[in-house]
mmCIF file of C-alpha atoms in Angstrom:
data_model
loop_
_atom_site.group_PDB
_atom_site.id
_atom_site.type_symbol
_atom_site.label_atom_id
_atom_site.label_comp_id
_atom_site.label_asym_id
_atom_site.label_seq_id
_atom_site.Cartn_x
_atom_site.Cartn_y
_atom_site.Cartn_z
ATOM 1 C CA TYR A 178 32.497 -2.485 -26.979
ATOM 2 C CA LYS A 179 30.199 -5.359 -26.020
ATOM 3 C CA HIS A 180 32.021 -7.705 -28.417
ATOM 4 C CA TYR A 181 30.934 -5.736 -31.495
ATOM 5 C CA PHE A 182 34.052 -3.607 -31.856
ATOM 6 C CA THR A 183 37.715 -3.879 -30.989
ATOM 7 C CA PHE A 184 39.380 -0.651 -29.876
ATOM 8 C CA GLU A 185 43.122 -0.663 -29.239
ATOM 9 C CA PRO A 186 44.755 2.589 -28.135
ATOM 10 C CA SER A 187 48.519 2.813 -27.727
ATOM 11 C CA LEU A 188 50.971 5.452 -26.604
ATOM 12 C CA GLY A 189 54.690 5.148 -27.178
ATOM 13 C CA VAL A 190 57.781 7.085 -26.176
ATOM 14 C CA ARG A 191 60.993 7.113 -28.203
ATOM 15 C CA GLU A 192 64.347 8.352 -27.061
ATOM 16 C CA THR A 193 67.446 8.761 -29.173
ATOM 17 C CA ALA A 194 70.824 9.603 -27.654
ATOM 18 C CA TRP A 195 74.013 10.689 -29.396
ATOM 19 C CA ARG A 196 77.500 10.897 -27.981
ATOM 20 C CA ILE A 197 79.954 12.408 -30.400
ATOM 21 C CA ASN A 198 83.676 12.409 -29.811
ATOM 22 C CA GLU A 199 85.161 15.045 -32.083
ATOM 23 C CA ASP A 200 88.764 14.123 -31.302
ATOM 24 C CA GLU A 201 89.741 10.545 -30.534
ATOM 25 C CA ASN A 202 92.810 11.654 -28.580
ATOM 26 C CA THR A 203 90.939 13.809 -26.051
ATOM 27 C CA SER A 204 89.154 12.730 -22.915
ATOM 28 C CA THR A 205 85.451 11.971 -22.802
ATOM 29 C CA GLU A 206 84.830 15.210 -20.904
ATOM 30 C CA ASN A 207 84.776 17.100 -24.205
ATOM 31 C CA ASP A 208 82.309 14.735 -25.874
ATOM 32 C CA TRP A 209 79.192 16.257 -27.343
ATOM 33 C CA LYS A 210 76.014 14.698 -25.889
ATOM 34 C CA LEU A 211 72.523 15.109 -27.309
ATOM 35 C CA HIS A 212 69.213 13.369 -26.819
ATOM 36 C CA ARG A 213 65.623 13.729 -27.934
ATOM 37 C CA GLU A 214 62.324 12.322 -26.824
ATOM 38 C CA LEU A 215 59.250 11.895 -29.007
ATOM 39 C CA TYR A 216 55.892 10.336 -28.314
ATOM 40 C CA ASP A 217 53.487 8.639 -30.689
ATOM 41 C CA VAL A 218 49.787 7.834 -30.465
ATOM 42 C CA LYS A 219 47.862 5.132 -32.291
ATOM 43 C CA LEU A 220 44.123 4.437 -32.147
ATOM 44 C CA ASP A 221 42.809 1.306 -33.874
ATOM 45 C CA LEU A 222 39.076 0.596 -34.248
ATOM 46 C CA SER A 223 37.792 -2.490 -36.063
ATOM 47 C CA THR A 224 35.065 -5.073 -36.175
ATOM 48 C CA GLU A 225 34.590 -8.415 -37.907
ATOM 49 C CA LEU A 226 31.589 -9.778 -39.762
ATOM 50 C CA PHE A 227 31.590 -13.349 -41.017
ATOM 51 C CA HIS A 228 29.509 -16.113 -42.478
ATOM 52 C CA VAL A 229 30.271 -19.829 -42.601
ATOM 53 C CA TYR A 230 29.255 -21.697 -45.747
ATOM 54 C CA HIS A 231 28.591 -25.418 -45.197
ATOM 55 C CA LEU A 232 29.828 -27.355 -48.220
ATOM 56 C CA ASN A 233 30.138 -30.903 -46.834
ATOM 57 C CA GLY A 234 32.180 -31.798 -49.883
ATOM 58 C CA GLU A 235 34.811 -34.492 -50.273
ATOM 59 C CA GLY A 236 37.773 -32.309 -49.387
ATOM 60 C CA ILE A 237 36.336 -29.206 -47.723
ATOM 61 C CA ASP A 238 33.606 -29.192 -45.071
ATOM 62 C CA LYS A 239 33.166 -25.433 -44.591
ATOM 63 C CA ILE A 240 34.413 -22.064 -45.828
ATOM 64 C CA LYS A 241 34.405 -19.011 -43.587
ATOM 65 C CA HIS A 242 34.240 -15.589 -45.252
ATOM 66 C CA SER A 243 35.161 -12.766 -42.877
ATOM 67 C CA ILE A 244 35.048 -9.038 -43.563
ATOM 68 C CA ARG A 245 37.066 -6.741 -41.309
ATOM 69 C CA PRO A 246 36.597 -2.975 -41.664
ATOM 70 C CA GLN A 247 39.219 -0.964 -39.774
ATOM 71 C CA ILE A 248 40.100 2.674 -39.028
ATOM 72 C CA VAL A 249 43.570 3.540 -37.666
ATOM 73 C CA TYR A 250 44.792 6.958 -36.521
ATOM 74 C CA ASP A 251 48.593 7.497 -36.256
ATOM 75 C CA TYR A 252 50.169 10.607 -34.769
ATOM 76 C CA ILE A 253 53.810 11.604 -34.279
ATOM 77 C CA PRO A 254 54.386 15.295 -33.481
ATOM 78 C CA ASP A 255 56.740 17.509 -35.434
ATOM 79 C CA ASP A 256 60.247 17.756 -33.975
ATOM 80 C CA PRO A 257 61.031 21.498 -33.986
ATOM 81 C CA ASP A 258 64.700 20.946 -33.071
ATOM 82 C CA LEU A 259 65.419 18.533 -35.924
ATOM 83 C CA SER A 260 68.308 20.624 -37.278
ATOM 84 C CA LEU A 261 70.158 20.366 -33.945
ATOM 85 C CA TYR A 262 70.605 16.605 -34.173
ATOM 86 C CA PRO A 263 73.251 14.779 -36.190
ATOM 87 C CA ASN A 264 72.129 13.006 -39.345
ATOM 88 C CA PHE A 265 74.209 9.855 -39.772
ATOM 89 C CA GLU A 266 71.494 7.813 -41.498
ATOM 90 C CA GLU A 267 68.343 9.441 -42.850
ATOM 91 C CA GLU A 268 66.022 6.496 -42.071
ATOM 92 C CA ILE A 269 67.235 6.181 -38.473
ATOM 93 C CA ASP A 270 68.011 9.714 -37.334
ATOM 94 C CA ARG A 271 65.004 11.482 -38.852
ATOM 95 C CA ILE A 272 61.550 10.669 -37.525
ATOM 96 C CA GLU A 273 58.980 12.384 -39.702
ATOM 97 C CA LYS A 274 55.863 13.923 -38.246
ATOM 98 C CA LYS A 275 52.717 11.920 -38.898
ATOM 99 C CA ASN A 276 49.029 12.762 -38.660
ATOM 100 C CA LEU A 277 47.370 10.006 -40.648
ATOM 101 C CA VAL A 278 43.955 8.347 -40.787
ATOM 102 C CA THR A 279 43.931 4.981 -42.571
ATOM 103 C CA TYR A 280 40.788 3.070 -43.344
ATOM 104 C CA SER A 281 40.713 -0.419 -44.788
ATOM 105 C CA ILE A 282 38.577 -3.443 -45.444
ATOM 106 C CA THR A 283 40.002 -6.966 -45.413
ATOM 107 C CA ASN A 284 38.241 -10.018 -46.859
ATOM 108 C CA THR A 285 39.520 -13.392 -45.702
ATOM 109 C CA PHE A 286 38.463 -16.863 -46.843
ATOM 110 C CA THR A 287 39.373 -19.852 -44.656
ATOM 111 C CA SER A 288 38.571 -23.488 -45.403
ATOM 112 C CA LYS A 289 38.006 -26.218 -42.845
ATOM 113 C CA SER A 290 38.590 -29.862 -43.732
ATOM 114 C CA LYS A 291 39.005 -33.100 -41.799
ATOM 115 C CA LYS A 292 42.470 -34.541 -41.364
ATOM 116 C CA HIS A 293 43.017 -37.824 -43.128
ATOM 117 C CA THR A 294 43.627 -40.840 -40.872
ATOM 118 C CA ALA A 295 47.382 -40.828 -41.577
ATOM 119 C CA GLU A 296 47.637 -37.147 -40.601
ATOM 120 C CA ARG A 297 45.887 -37.586 -37.256
ATOM 121 C CA ASP A 298 47.803 -37.658 -34.033
ATOM 122 C CA LYS A 299 49.548 -41.009 -33.565
ATOM 123 C CA TYR A 300 48.625 -40.961 -29.886
ATOM 124 C CA GLN A 301 44.890 -40.606 -30.484
ATOM 125 C CA GLU A 302 43.604 -43.662 -28.653
ATOM 126 C CA ASP A 303 39.827 -43.468 -28.867
ATOM 127 C CA GLU A 304 38.069 -43.283 -32.232
ATOM 128 C CA TYR A 305 35.274 -41.326 -30.533
ATOM 129 C CA GLU A 306 37.607 -38.492 -29.591
ATOM 130 C CA GLU A 307 37.001 -35.119 -31.201
ATOM 131 C CA ARG A 308 38.120 -35.116 -34.839
ATOM 132 C CA SER A 309 41.105 -33.098 -35.946
ATOM 133 C CA TYR A 310 40.665 -30.439 -38.596
ATOM 134 C CA ILE A 311 42.919 -28.523 -40.953
ATOM 135 C CA TYR A 312 42.272 -24.793 -41.375
ATOM 136 C CA HIS A 313 43.683 -23.105 -44.459
ATOM 137 C CA GLU A 314 43.481 -19.374 -45.187
ATOM 138 C CA PHE A 315 43.437 -19.573 -48.970
ATOM 139 C CA CYS A 316 42.533 -15.998 -49.890
ATOM 140 C CA ARG A 317 43.128 -12.613 -48.273
ATOM 141 C CA PHE A 318 42.233 -9.378 -50.042
ATOM 142 C CA LYS A 319 42.810 -5.964 -48.440
ATOM 143 C CA LEU A 320 41.881 -2.505 -49.715
ATOM 144 C CA GLU A 321 43.435 0.419 -47.858
ATOM 145 C CA GLN A 322 43.425 4.211 -48.197
ATOM 146 C CA SER A 323 45.189 6.828 -46.069
ATOM 147 C CA TYR A 324 44.369 10.477 -45.510
ATOM 148 C CA ASP A 325 47.307 12.662 -44.461
ATOM 149 C CA ILE A 326 45.938 15.458 -42.272
ATOM 150 C CA ASN A 327 49.258 17.345 -42.349
ATOM 151 C CA LYS A 328 49.290 17.480 -46.153
ATOM 152 C CA ALA A 329 45.631 18.499 -46.256
ATOM 153 C CA LYS A 330 46.473 21.525 -44.076
ATOM 154 C CA GLU A 331 49.200 22.759 -46.447
ATOM 155 C CA ASP A 332 48.303 25.895 -48.379
ATOM 156 C CA ASP A 333 50.620 25.425 -51.350
ATOM 157 C CA PRO A 334 49.189 22.832 -53.800
ATOM 158 C CA GLU A 335 52.702 22.155 -55.132
ATOM 159 C CA ASN A 336 53.534 20.515 -51.800
ATOM 160 C CA TRP A 337 50.681 18.025 -52.110
ATOM 161 C CA THR A 338 51.587 14.491 -53.086
ATOM 162 C CA ASN A 339 49.669 11.343 -53.901
ATOM 163 C CA ASN A 340 50.620 8.252 -51.920
#
């Protein structure tokens, strides 16, 4: 919104298909065929605040400190027919429902320094051409917390877990 915020919505569709042949010696007409479709929604809102510190030192000219707060909403609906589908591998065949809000703040520090003469492009012909710089992200610190809406709706406190 007017270059102050970044908003990225996404909608996805997943399909899984199974074809199970119970007897290798029979024709494919008797094969068992199943499929499922699931959708997922993701909404990502963030902004970035930054300040550039001018050092003009021997090795480093500037340091940029950026702060990026972010809120992400992830949703995958519950699959009511989960017991109908085969379960060959738990991580692949089972897609868990998700209703999650994640908020985070990321601090990033990036230095800017001039390239030494030997590191500059060999084909740089004119000494008045724009100087080449090296950018180095030397520190990244992220704090993140998630709130599971599905778990918050559960009535039995024994089902609650800390992530």
